């Protein structure tokens, strides 16, 4: 599936969350990631994320769709990070 | 599905916070903004530009079972970093060896590779024949030659027929491809645009097969049609025979006839022709897209990507050498 | 030959899978279901790890056969084995795996062990005990597995509904449709 993950994490924990998400997804702008991920890998990511989070203060929101093609994306202003596998 | 990453820009790849970080470096040696590549999404890496990396990165890639394929400045494939084997089966290794040492068993597999490859070449010729490209001479000649495949009693004889089939097949390229001339197949160096494309895309096909084999219990150095040791991983060459017509050649026809790759994408010297970086990028992009295209698999009854098709071919070989099910090469039916 | 609890489990699901697994033809790495099972283990145990220990057992069954088993969580005070599984689709095989563990304890002189088989997803728990008849059955099964694994011939595929979700599915069903030849 294809997901967009956004998080709102208090400063002392945010670095850890950033590093975790970078392993699974592409960073697109501050606290926003997107990418293709399997259900189990997402489960693994979230299980690890819960260890980092304080669930009373922090949050993660995930928007998901079956396939990238169902997602229309528009960037206004500068694109911080282009997603491409040809670098 | 994990992705291949193709690195054209020179730069430094390193392990950072348990994932991959790529820092592009320009001609003046100035570092650009670091880019993180999610390690969980990486199937393999292709290094086309100058890649700077250290052993800690390779140790990390090894642990994550990510291979790296290297190409030199002239787009020649120069080798691969293959992580340590992680799927070992004594049973498969011994059975695979026995299928090599036993002359009849080896010949049978070799014949199947040639017959599969020939079937797929004929499919291409017939496809274009139905689209007003007269390839009837080649079709007749190859059908005639292919009937001799099963009469061969040695690998040498089979290789001879295979060579004739391939020469005949290549002689149709000038009919199929508009605006470019191939002439005869030349490799080192390729003499013109078509030859340059064939060489480059075939080496991509070889690395595709090599990676598929790596993720199975098959041993990549024990081959049947090609003599083991001819190349480091000769089984990948055997497997590539089946897929070159479907994946490489069809892509070449599309790239040239649809003018996706044009004259300007090549660098033509006195007697050699190579793709410029612009051309290489276009080829790699189309190749990558092609691999993720899917077809309805008739026995699995679900859509599978071309990339997965190569893996399935490995499974079929495993079943053959373990006497579970006779190998039938993949033949395109569309 | 070593025969372990996994093989006993697989034997009750599919003889072919048992044979392939024993011969090193593994498919776990291709399967999300298997990975999900692994995550389940990691996620459901850390909380009680202090009271439970991982334990490896072996027993000589005959001159040729050594039985082995690795119990992930054993509560020595309550003499209870905890086994967690993802889905109860192959519950009978899971039960035999648990009984095999209990049997291994008995063969090592530790009696009255029981097992609790848990399916956290469906919130099911089953208590498992070993009867006299079960021991006889397991002993016969070990002989059958031994003969299966000594054979060079891989058993035929199952062609059952469960094949669809098996990690060996693509291996078993990847043959070409011969009508196209």
Coordinates of C-alpha atoms in Angstrom, one line a residue:
Chain A
X1 CA 0.0 0.0 0.0
X2 CA 1.0 3.6 -0.4
X3 CA 0.9 5.9 2.7
X4 CA 1.4 9.4 3.9
X5 CA 2.6 9.5 7.5
X6 CA 2.6 12.7 9.5
X7 CA 3.6 13.0 13.1
X8 CA 3.4 15.6 15.8
X9 CA 6.0 14.7 18.4
X10 CA 7.5 16.7 21.3
X11 CA 10.9 18.0 20.6
X12 CA 12.9 15.7 22.9
X13 CA 11.6 12.6 21.0
X14 CA 11.3 14.0 17.5
X15 CA 14.8 13.1 16.4
X16 CA 14.2 9.4 17.1
X17 CA 11.0 9.4 15.2
X18 CA 12.6 11.1 12.2
X19 CA 15.3 8.5 12.1
X20 CA 12.9 5.6 12.4
X21 CA 10.6 6.9 9.6
X22 CA 13.6 7.4 7.3
X23 CA 14.3 3.7 7.3
X24 CA 10.8 2.9 5.9
X25 CA 9.6 6.0 4.0
X26 CA 10.7 9.0 2.0
X27 CA 10.9 12.2 3.8
X28 CA 9.0 14.9 1.9
X29 CA 8.8 17.8 4.2
X30 CA 8.9 18.6 8.0
X31 CA 7.3 15.7 9.8
X32 CA 5.8 14.3 6.6
X33 CA 6.8 11.1 4.9
X34 CA 5.4 9.1 2.1
X35 CA 6.0 5.9 0.3
X36 CA 5.2 2.3 -0.7
X37 CA 5.1 0.0 2.3
X38 CA 3.7 -3.5 3.0
X39 CA 1.2 -4.0 5.8
X40 CA 3.6 -5.9 8.0
X41 CA 6.4 -3.4 7.6
X42 CA 4.0 -0.7 8.6
X43 CA 3.0 -2.7 11.6
X44 CA 6.7 -3.0 12.5
X45 CA 7.2 0.7 12.0
X46 CA 4.2 1.5 14.2
X47 CA 5.2 -0.9 16.9
X48 CA 8.6 0.7 17.2
X49 CA 7.1 4.2 17.0
X50 CA 4.9 3.4 20.0
X51 CA 8.0 2.7 22.0
X52 CA 9.3 6.2 21.2
X53 CA 6.0 8.1 21.5
X54 CA 4.3 9.4 24.6
X55 CA 0.8 8.5 23.5
X56 CA -0.7 11.2 25.8
X57 CA 1.3 14.0 24.1
X58 CA 2.3 12.8 20.7
X59 CA 0.5 11.6 17.6
X60 CA 1.0 10.0 14.3
X61 CA -1.6 10.1 11.5
X62 CA -1.5 7.8 8.5
X63 CA -3.3 8.3 5.2
X64 CA -3.3 5.2 3.2
X65 CA -4.4 4.0 -0.2
X66 CA -4.1 0.7 -2.0
X67 CA -1.9 2.1 -4.8
X68 CA 0.0 5.3 -5.4
X69 CA -2.1 5.9 -8.5
X70 CA -5.2 6.7 -6.4
X71 CA -3.4 9.6 -4.9
X72 CA -3.3 12.9 -6.6
X73 CA -0.4 15.1 -5.5
X74 CA 0.1 18.7 -6.0
X75 CA 3.1 20.7 -4.8
X76 CA 2.8 24.4 -4.5
X77 CA 6.1 26.3 -3.8
X78 CA 9.3 24.4 -3.6
X79 CA 9.4 20.6 -3.6
X80 CA 11.7 19.8 -0.7
X81 CA 12.5 16.3 -1.8
X82 CA 11.7 14.8 -5.2
X83 CA 10.9 11.1 -5.0
X84 CA 12.7 9.3 -7.6
X85 CA 14.7 6.1 -7.7
X86 CA 17.1 7.6 -10.4
X87 CA 19.5 9.8 -8.5
Chain B
X1 CA 7.5 -4.1 -3.8
X2 CA 11.1 -3.1 -3.1
X3 CA 12.7 -0.8 -5.7
X4 CA 16.0 -0.6 -7.5
X5 CA 17.9 2.7 -7.1
X6 CA 20.0 3.9 -10.0
X7 CA 22.8 6.3 -9.0
X8 CA 24.0 8.5 -11.8
X9 CA 25.2 11.5 -9.8
X10 CA 28.6 11.2 -8.3
X11 CA 28.4 11.2 -4.5
X12 CA 28.9 9.5 -1.3
X13 CA 26.6 6.8 0.0
X14 CA 26.8 5.9 3.7
X15 CA 25.1 4.1 6.5
X16 CA 23.4 6.7 8.7
X17 CA 21.0 6.0 11.5
X18 CA 20.4 2.5 10.2
X19 CA 19.4 3.6 6.8
X20 CA 21.1 4.9 3.7
X21 CA 22.2 8.5 3.1
X22 CA 23.3 9.8 -0.2
X23 CA 25.2 13.1 -0.5
X24 CA 25.7 14.2 -4.1
X25 CA 29.0 15.9 -4.9
X26 CA 29.4 18.1 -7.9
X27 CA 32.3 18.5 -10.2
X28 CA 33.9 21.2 -8.0
X29 CA 33.7 18.8 -5.1
X30 CA 30.9 20.7 -3.3
X31 CA 28.5 18.6 -1.4
X32 CA 24.8 18.9 -2.0
X33 CA 21.8 18.3 0.4
X34 CA 21.9 14.8 1.8
X35 CA 19.1 12.5 0.6
X36 CA 17.9 9.6 2.7
X37 CA 16.9 6.3 1.0
X38 CA 14.6 4.2 3.1
X39 CA 16.6 1.0 3.4
X40 CA 13.4 -1.1 3.8
X41 CA 12.4 -0.1 0.3
X42 CA 15.7 -1.0 -1.5
X43 CA 15.9 -4.1 -3.6
X44 CA 19.3 -3.3 -5.1
X45 CA 21.5 -0.4 -6.2
X46 CA 23.0 0.4 -9.6
X47 CA 26.1 2.5 -9.6
X48 CA 26.6 4.3 -12.9
X49 CA 28.4 7.4 -11.6
X50 CA 31.3 7.7 -9.2
X51 CA 30.1 6.2 -6.0
X52 CA 32.1 6.8 -2.9
X53 CA 31.4 4.4 -0.1
X54 CA 33.1 2.7 2.8
X55 CA 33.1 -0.8 4.3
X56 CA 30.5 0.1 6.9
X57 CA 28.1 0.8 4.1
X58 CA 28.8 -2.5 2.4
X59 CA 28.5 -4.4 5.7
X60 CA 25.1 -2.8 6.2
X61 CA 24.0 -3.7 2.6
X62 CA 25.2 -7.2 3.2
X63 CA 23.1 -7.5 6.3
X64 CA 20.1 -6.2 4.5
X65 CA 20.7 -8.5 1.4
X66 CA 21.1 -5.6 -1.0
X67 CA 23.3 -6.1 -4.0
X68 CA 25.1 -3.4 -5.9
X69 CA 25.8 -3.6 -9.6
X70 CA 28.6 -1.5 -11.1
X71 CA 29.0 0.0 -14.5
X72 CA 32.0 1.9 -15.7
X73 CA 32.0 5.3 -17.5
X74 CA 31.4 3.6 -20.8
X75 CA 28.3 1.8 -19.5
X76 CA 30.0 -1.5 -19.4
X77 CA 28.9 -3.8 -16.6
X78 CA 32.0 -4.3 -14.4
X79 CA 30.8 -6.4 -11.6
X80 CA 28.5 -6.8 -8.6
X81 CA 28.7 -6.7 -4.9
X82 CA 26.7 -9.7 -3.8
X83 CA 26.0 -10.1 -0.1
X84 CA 26.7 -13.4 1.6
X85 CA 24.4 -16.3 0.6
X86 CA 21.5 -16.5 3.0
X87 CA 19.5 -19.3 1.4
X88 CA 21.6 -22.5 1.3
X89 CA 20.4 -25.9 0.6
X90 CA 22.9 -28.8 0.3
X91 CA 20.2 -30.8 -1.4
X92 CA 19.7 -28.2 -4.2
X93 CA 23.5 -27.6 -4.6
X94 CA 24.2 -31.3 -5.0
X95 CA 21.2 -31.9 -7.4
X96 CA 22.2 -28.8 -9.4
X97 CA 25.8 -30.2 -9.7
X98 CA 24.5 -33.5 -10.8
X99 CA 22.4 -31.9 -13.5
X100 CA 25.6 -30.3 -14.7
X101 CA 27.8 -33.4 -14.6
X102 CA 25.3 -35.8 -16.0
X103 CA 25.6 -35.2 -19.8
X104 CA 22.1 -36.0 -20.8
X105 CA 20.6 -34.0 -17.9
X106 CA 22.7 -31.0 -18.7
X107 CA 21.9 -31.2 -22.4
X108 CA 18.1 -31.4 -21.7
X109 CA 18.2 -28.2 -19.6
X110 CA 20.4 -26.4 -22.1
X111 CA 18.0 -27.4 -24.9
X112 CA 15.1 -26.1 -22.9
X113 CA 16.8 -22.7 -22.4
X114 CA 17.5 -22.5 -26.2
X115 CA 14.0 -23.6 -27.0
X116 CA 12.5 -21.1 -24.6
X117 CA 14.6 -18.3 -25.9
X118 CA 13.8 -19.2 -29.5
X119 CA 10.1 -19.3 -28.8
X120 CA 10.3 -15.8 -27.4
X121 CA 12.3 -14.6 -30.3
X122 CA 9.7 -16.0 -32.7
X123 CA 7.0 -14.3 -30.8
X124 CA 8.7 -10.9 -31.3
X125 CA 9.2 -11.6 -35.0
X126 CA 5.6 -12.6 -35.5
X127 CA 4.3 -9.7 -33.6
X128 CA 6.1 -7.3 -36.0
X129 CA 5.3 -9.4 -39.0
X130 CA 1.6 -8.8 -38.2
X131 CA 2.4 -5.1 -38.1
X132 CA 3.7 -4.8 -41.7
X133 CA 7.3 -5.6 -40.9
X134 CA 8.2 -8.4 -43.2
X135 CA 10.2 -10.9 -41.1
X136 CA 9.0 -14.0 -42.9
X137 CA 12.5 -15.0 -44.1
X138 CA 13.7 -15.0 -40.5
X139 CA 10.6 -16.7 -39.1
X140 CA 10.9 -19.6 -41.6
X141 CA 14.6 -19.9 -41.0
X142 CA 14.3 -19.9 -37.2
X143 CA 11.5 -22.3 -37.2
X144 CA 13.6 -24.6 -39.3
X145 CA 16.6 -24.3 -37.0
X146 CA 14.5 -24.7 -33.9
X147 CA 13.3 -28.1 -35.0
X148 CA 16.9 -29.2 -34.8
X149 CA 17.3 -28.2 -31.1
X150 CA 16.0 -31.5 -29.9
X151 CA 18.2 -33.5 -32.3
X152 CA 21.5 -32.1 -30.9
X153 CA 23.6 -34.5 -28.8
X154 CA 26.2 -32.2 -27.4
X155 CA 26.3 -28.7 -25.9
X156 CA 28.7 -27.6 -28.7
X157 CA 26.2 -28.6 -31.4
X158 CA 23.4 -26.9 -29.5
X159 CA 25.5 -23.8 -29.2
X160 CA 26.0 -23.8 -32.9
X161 CA 22.3 -23.9 -33.6
X162 CA 21.7 -21.3 -31.0
X163 CA 24.3 -19.1 -32.7
X164 CA 22.6 -19.4 -36.1
X165 CA 19.2 -18.7 -34.6
X166 CA 20.6 -15.6 -32.9
X167 CA 22.3 -14.3 -36.1
X168 CA 19.1 -14.8 -38.1
X169 CA 17.1 -13.1 -35.4
X170 CA 19.4 -10.1 -35.2
X171 CA 19.2 -9.8 -39.0
X172 CA 15.5 -8.9 -38.6
X173 CA 16.3 -5.9 -36.4
X174 CA 17.0 -3.6 -39.4
X175 CA 13.4 -4.4 -40.6
X176 CA 11.8 -4.0 -37.2
X177 CA 13.6 -0.8 -36.2
X178 CA 12.9 2.4 -38.0
X179 CA 15.6 5.0 -38.8
X180 CA 18.5 3.1 -37.3
X181 CA 20.8 0.5 -38.8
X182 CA 22.2 -2.3 -36.8
X183 CA 24.1 -4.4 -39.4
X184 CA 25.8 -7.2 -37.6
X185 CA 26.0 -7.6 -33.8
X186 CA 29.2 -6.0 -32.5
X187 CA 30.0 -5.8 -28.8
X188 CA 33.5 -4.5 -27.9
X189 CA 32.9 -1.8 -28.6
X190 CA 29.4 -1.5 -30.0
X191 CA 29.6 0.0 -33.5
X192 CA 26.3 1.8 -33.7
X193 CA 23.2 2.8 -31.7
X194 CA 21.3 -0.5 -31.8
X195 CA 24.4 -2.5 -30.8
X196 CA 25.0 0.0 -28.0
X197 CA 21.5 -0.5 -26.7
X198 CA 21.6 -4.3 -27.0
X199 CA 24.8 -4.4 -24.9
X200 CA 23.6 -2.1 -22.2
X201 CA 20.1 -3.5 -21.8
X202 CA 21.4 -7.1 -21.9
X203 CA 23.7 -6.4 -19.0
X204 CA 20.7 -5.0 -17.1
X205 CA 18.9 -8.2 -17.9
X206 CA 21.8 -10.2 -16.6
X207 CA 21.8 -8.4 -13.3
X208 CA 18.1 -8.9 -13.0
X209 CA 18.5 -12.6 -13.4
X210 CA 21.5 -12.7 -11.0
X211 CA 19.4 -11.0 -8.2
X212 CA 16.5 -13.4 -8.8
X213 CA 18.9 -16.3 -8.4
X214 CA 20.4 -14.8 -5.3
X215 CA 17.0 -14.9 -3.6
X216 CA 16.6 -18.6 -4.2
X217 CA 18.6 -21.7 -3.2
X218 CA 20.1 -22.0 -6.7
X219 CA 23.8 -21.6 -7.1
X220 CA 24.6 -18.9 -9.5
X221 CA 27.9 -20.3 -10.8
X222 CA 26.6 -23.7 -11.9
X223 CA 25.0 -23.3 -15.3
X224 CA 23.9 -25.7 -18.1
X225 CA 23.8 -23.9 -21.4
X226 CA 26.8 -21.7 -20.8
X227 CA 30.0 -23.3 -19.6
X228 CA 30.4 -22.6 -15.9
X229 CA 33.2 -20.2 -15.4
X230 CA 32.6 -18.4 -18.7
X231 CA 31.4 -15.6 -16.5
X232 CA 31.4 -15.5 -12.7
X233 CA 27.7 -16.1 -12.5
X234 CA 26.9 -18.1 -15.6
X235 CA 23.5 -19.4 -14.5
X236 CA 22.3 -15.8 -14.8
X237 CA 23.4 -16.0 -18.4
X238 CA 21.3 -19.1 -19.0
X239 CA 18.3 -17.5 -17.4
X240 CA 18.8 -14.3 -19.3
X241 CA 18.4 -16.2 -22.6
X242 CA 14.8 -16.7 -21.8
X243 CA 14.1 -13.1 -20.9
X244 CA 16.2 -11.1 -23.3
X245 CA 13.7 -11.3 -26.2
X246 CA 10.8 -10.4 -23.9
X247 CA 12.4 -7.8 -21.8
X248 CA 15.5 -6.4 -23.6
X249 CA 14.6 -6.6 -27.2
X250 CA 11.0 -5.4 -27.0
X251 CA 12.3 -2.5 -25.0
X252 CA 14.8 -1.6 -27.6
X253 CA 12.2 -1.7 -30.4
X254 CA 9.9 0.6 -28.3
X255 CA 12.6 3.0 -27.3
X256 CA 13.8 3.5 -30.9
X257 CA 10.5 3.3 -32.8
X258 CA 8.7 5.5 -30.4
X259 CA 11.6 7.9 -30.5
X260 CA 12.0 7.9 -26.8
X261 CA 15.7 7.5 -27.4
X262 CA 17.1 9.4 -30.3
X263 CA 20.3 10.1 -32.2
X264 CA 21.2 12.8 -29.8
X265 CA 21.3 10.3 -26.9
X266 CA 24.4 8.6 -28.3
X267 CA 28.0 9.5 -28.5
X268 CA 29.4 8.3 -31.8
X269 CA 33.1 8.0 -32.2
X270 CA 35.1 6.7 -35.2
X271 CA 34.2 3.0 -34.6
X272 CA 32.3 2.9 -31.4
X273 CA 29.0 4.1 -30.2
X274 CA 27.9 4.6 -26.6
X275 CA 24.9 6.0 -24.8
X276 CA 25.3 9.4 -23.4
X277 CA 24.1 9.9 -19.8
X278 CA 20.8 11.3 -21.0
X279 CA 20.2 8.2 -23.0
X280 CA 21.3 5.9 -20.2
X281 CA 18.8 7.6 -17.9
X282 CA 16.0 7.1 -20.4
X283 CA 16.8 3.5 -20.9
X284 CA 17.1 2.8 -17.2
X285 CA 13.8 4.5 -16.5
X286 CA 11.9 2.6 -19.2
X287 CA 13.6 -0.7 -18.1
X288 CA 12.5 -0.1 -14.5
X289 CA 9.0 0.7 -15.5
X290 CA 8.8 -2.4 -17.7
X291 CA 9.9 -4.7 -14.9
X292 CA 7.0 -3.6 -12.7
X293 CA 4.4 -4.1 -15.4
X294 CA 2.3 -7.1 -14.7
X295 CA 0.7 -9.9 -16.7
X296 CA -1.9 -12.4 -15.7
X297 CA -0.1 -15.5 -14.8
X298 CA -2.0 -18.5 -16.2
X299 CA -1.2 -21.1 -13.6
X300 CA -0.9 -18.8 -10.5
X301 CA -4.1 -17.0 -11.7
X302 CA -3.0 -13.6 -10.5
X303 CA -1.1 -10.7 -11.8
X304 CA 2.6 -10.9 -11.5
X305 CA 5.3 -8.4 -12.5
X306 CA 8.0 -9.2 -15.1
X307 CA 10.5 -9.1 -12.3
X308 CA 8.6 -11.8 -10.4
X309 CA 8.4 -13.8 -13.5
X310 CA 12.2 -14.2 -13.4
X311 CA 12.0 -15.4 -9.8
X312 CA 9.3 -18.0 -10.8
X313 CA 11.7 -19.3 -13.5
X314 CA 14.2 -20.0 -10.7
X315 CA 11.5 -21.9 -8.7
X316 CA 10.8 -24.0 -11.8
X317 CA 14.5 -24.8 -12.1
X318 CA 14.6 -25.8 -8.5
X319 CA 11.7 -28.1 -9.1
X320 CA 13.3 -29.6 -12.1
X321 CA 16.6 -30.4 -10.6
X322 CA 14.9 -31.9 -7.5
X323 CA 12.9 -34.1 -9.9
X324 CA 9.6 -32.5 -8.7
X325 CA 8.4 -31.2 -12.0
X326 CA 10.0 -31.1 -15.4
X327 CA 11.1 -27.6 -16.4
X328 CA 9.2 -25.8 -19.1
X329 CA 10.7 -22.4 -20.0
X330 CA 8.6 -19.4 -19.9
X331 CA 7.1 -18.5 -23.3
X332 CA 5.3 -15.3 -24.0
X333 CA 1.8 -16.0 -25.3
X334 CA 0.8 -12.5 -26.2
Chain C
X1 CA 18.8 -37.1 11.6
X2 CA 17.4 -34.3 13.7
X3 CA 13.6 -34.0 13.8
X4 CA 12.3 -30.9 15.5
X5 CA 9.0 -29.5 16.5
X6 CA 8.7 -27.3 13.4
X7 CA 8.9 -30.4 11.2
X8 CA 6.2 -32.2 13.3
X9 CA 4.0 -29.1 12.9
X10 CA 4.7 -28.9 9.1
X11 CA 4.1 -32.7 8.7
X12 CA 0.6 -32.2 9.9
X13 CA 0.0 -29.4 7.4
X14 CA 1.6 -30.7 4.3
X15 CA 4.2 -33.4 3.8
X16 CA 5.7 -31.6 0.9
X17 CA 6.3 -28.4 2.9
X18 CA 7.9 -30.6 5.6
X19 CA 10.2 -32.2 3.1
X20 CA 11.2 -28.9 1.4
X21 CA 11.8 -27.2 4.7
X22 CA 13.9 -30.0 6.0
X23 CA 16.0 -29.9 2.8
X24 CA 16.8 -26.3 3.2
X25 CA 14.3 -25.0 0.6
X26 CA 12.9 -22.1 2.7
X27 CA 10.4 -19.5 1.7
X28 CA 9.9 -17.6 4.9
X29 CA 11.7 -14.6 3.6
X30 CA 9.1 -14.2 0.8
X31 CA 6.1 -14.3 3.1
X32 CA 4.4 -11.4 4.8
X33 CA 2.4 -13.8 6.8
X34 CA 5.5 -15.4 8.2
X35 CA 6.9 -12.0 9.0
X36 CA 3.7 -11.0 10.7
X37 CA 4.0 -14.1 12.9
X38 CA 7.5 -13.1 13.8
X39 CA 6.3 -9.6 14.8
X40 CA 3.6 -11.2 16.9
X41 CA 6.2 -13.1 18.8
X42 CA 8.3 -10.1 19.4
X43 CA 5.4 -7.9 20.4
X44 CA 3.5 -10.4 22.6
X45 CA 6.4 -11.6 24.7
X46 CA 8.7 -8.9 26.1
X47 CA 6.2 -8.1 28.9
X48 CA 6.4 -11.5 30.5
X49 CA 10.0 -12.3 29.6
X50 CA 11.2 -12.1 33.2
X51 CA 9.2 -15.0 34.4
X52 CA 9.6 -17.2 31.4
X53 CA 12.7 -18.6 29.8
X54 CA 13.6 -19.9 26.4
X55 CA 14.5 -23.6 26.6
X56 CA 16.1 -26.0 24.2
X57 CA 15.5 -29.7 24.5
X58 CA 16.9 -32.8 22.9
X59 CA 16.3 -36.5 23.3
X60 CA 17.7 -39.5 21.5
X61 CA 14.9 -41.4 19.9
X62 CA 16.9 -44.1 18.1
X63 CA 20.3 -44.6 16.7
X64 CA 19.5 -42.5 13.8
X65 CA 17.0 -40.0 15.2
X66 CA 17.6 -37.2 17.6
X67 CA 14.5 -35.1 18.6
X68 CA 15.0 -31.4 19.2
X69 CA 12.7 -28.6 20.2
X70 CA 13.1 -25.0 21.2
X71 CA 10.4 -23.7 23.4
X72 CA 10.3 -19.9 23.3
X73 CA 8.5 -19.4 26.6
X74 CA 8.5 -21.9 29.4
X75 CA 7.2 -21.1 32.9
X76 CA 9.1 -23.5 35.1
X77 CA 7.0 -22.7 38.2
X78 CA 3.7 -23.6 36.6
X79 CA 5.4 -26.2 34.3
X80 CA 3.7 -24.5 31.4
X81 CA 4.8 -24.0 27.8
X82 CA 3.4 -20.9 26.1
X83 CA 3.0 -21.1 22.4
X84 CA 1.6 -18.2 20.4
X85 CA 0.3 -18.5 16.9
X86 CA -1.1 -16.0 14.4
X87 CA -4.1 -17.9 13.2
X88 CA -5.9 -21.0 14.1
X89 CA -6.2 -22.2 10.5
X90 CA -3.9 -25.1 11.2
X91 CA -4.8 -25.6 14.8
X92 CA -4.4 -29.4 14.8
X93 CA -0.8 -29.0 13.6
X94 CA -0.2 -26.4 16.3
X95 CA -1.5 -28.8 18.9
X96 CA 0.8 -31.6 17.8
X97 CA 3.7 -29.2 18.0
X98 CA 2.8 -28.4 21.6
X99 CA 2.3 -32.1 22.4
X100 CA 5.7 -32.8 20.9
X101 CA 7.2 -30.3 23.3
X102 CA 5.5 -31.9 26.3
X103 CA 6.7 -35.2 25.1
X104 CA 10.3 -33.9 24.8
X105 CA 10.0 -32.7 28.5
X106 CA 8.8 -36.2 29.5
X107 CA 11.6 -37.9 27.6
X108 CA 13.9 -35.7 29.6
X109 CA 12.3 -36.9 32.8
X110 CA 10.1 -33.8 33.4
X111 CA 6.5 -34.9 33.8
X112 CA 3.2 -33.1 34.1
X113 CA 4.1 -30.3 31.8
X114 CA 1.2 -28.7 30.0
X115 CA 1.0 -26.2 27.2
X116 CA -1.1 -23.2 26.5
X117 CA -1.7 -22.4 22.9
X118 CA -2.7 -18.8 22.3
X119 CA -4.2 -17.0 19.4
X120 CA -4.1 -13.3 20.4
X121 CA -5.9 -12.1 17.3
X122 CA -9.0 -14.1 18.0
X123 CA -8.4 -14.1 21.8
X124 CA -8.5 -17.9 21.9
X125 CA -6.6 -20.1 24.4
X126 CA -6.4 -23.8 24.5
X127 CA -4.8 -25.9 27.2
X128 CA -2.9 -28.9 25.9
X129 CA -2.1 -32.1 27.7
X130 CA -0.3 -35.2 26.6
X131 CA -2.1 -38.5 26.8
X132 CA -0.6 -42.0 26.7
X133 CA -2.1 -42.4 23.2
X134 CA -0.6 -39.1 22.1
X135 CA 2.9 -40.3 23.0
X136 CA 2.4 -43.5 21.0
X137 CA 1.0 -41.4 18.1
X138 CA 4.0 -39.0 18.2
X139 CA 6.4 -41.9 18.3
X140 CA 4.8 -43.3 15.1
X141 CA 4.8 -39.9 13.6
X142 CA 8.5 -39.4 14.2
X143 CA 9.1 -42.7 12.3
X144 CA 6.9 -41.5 9.4
X145 CA 8.7 -38.2 9.2
X146 CA 12.0 -40.0 9.3
X147 CA 11.0 -42.1 6.3
X148 CA 9.6 -39.1 4.5
X149 CA 12.9 -37.2 4.9
X150 CA 15.1 -40.0 3.9
X151 CA 13.4 -40.2 0.6
X152 CA 14.8 -38.3 -2.4
X153 CA 11.3 -37.8 -3.7
X154 CA 9.5 -34.7 -2.8
X155 CA 5.8 -35.5 -2.0
X156 CA 3.2 -34.1 -4.3
X157 CA 1.5 -30.8 -3.6
X158 CA -1.6 -30.6 -1.6
X159 CA -4.0 -28.7 -3.9
X160 CA -6.0 -27.5 -0.9
X161 CA -7.4 -24.2 0.0
X162 CA -4.6 -23.5 2.5
X163 CA -2.1 -23.6 -0.4
X164 CA -3.2 -20.1 -1.4
X165 CA -1.8 -18.6 1.8
X166 CA 1.3 -20.8 2.0
X167 CA 4.7 -19.3 1.6
X168 CA 5.6 -22.1 -0.9
X169 CA 2.6 -21.3 -3.1
X170 CA 4.6 -19.7 -5.9
X171 CA 7.1 -22.5 -5.9
X172 CA 4.4 -25.2 -6.0
X173 CA 2.2 -23.5 -8.6
X174 CA 4.6 -21.8 -10.9
X175 CA 4.6 -24.5 -13.6
X176 CA 3.7 -23.4 -17.1
X177 CA 0.3 -24.0 -18.4
X178 CA 1.1 -26.8 -20.8
X179 CA -1.8 -26.0 -23.1
X180 CA 0.3 -23.1 -24.4
X181 CA 3.0 -25.5 -25.7

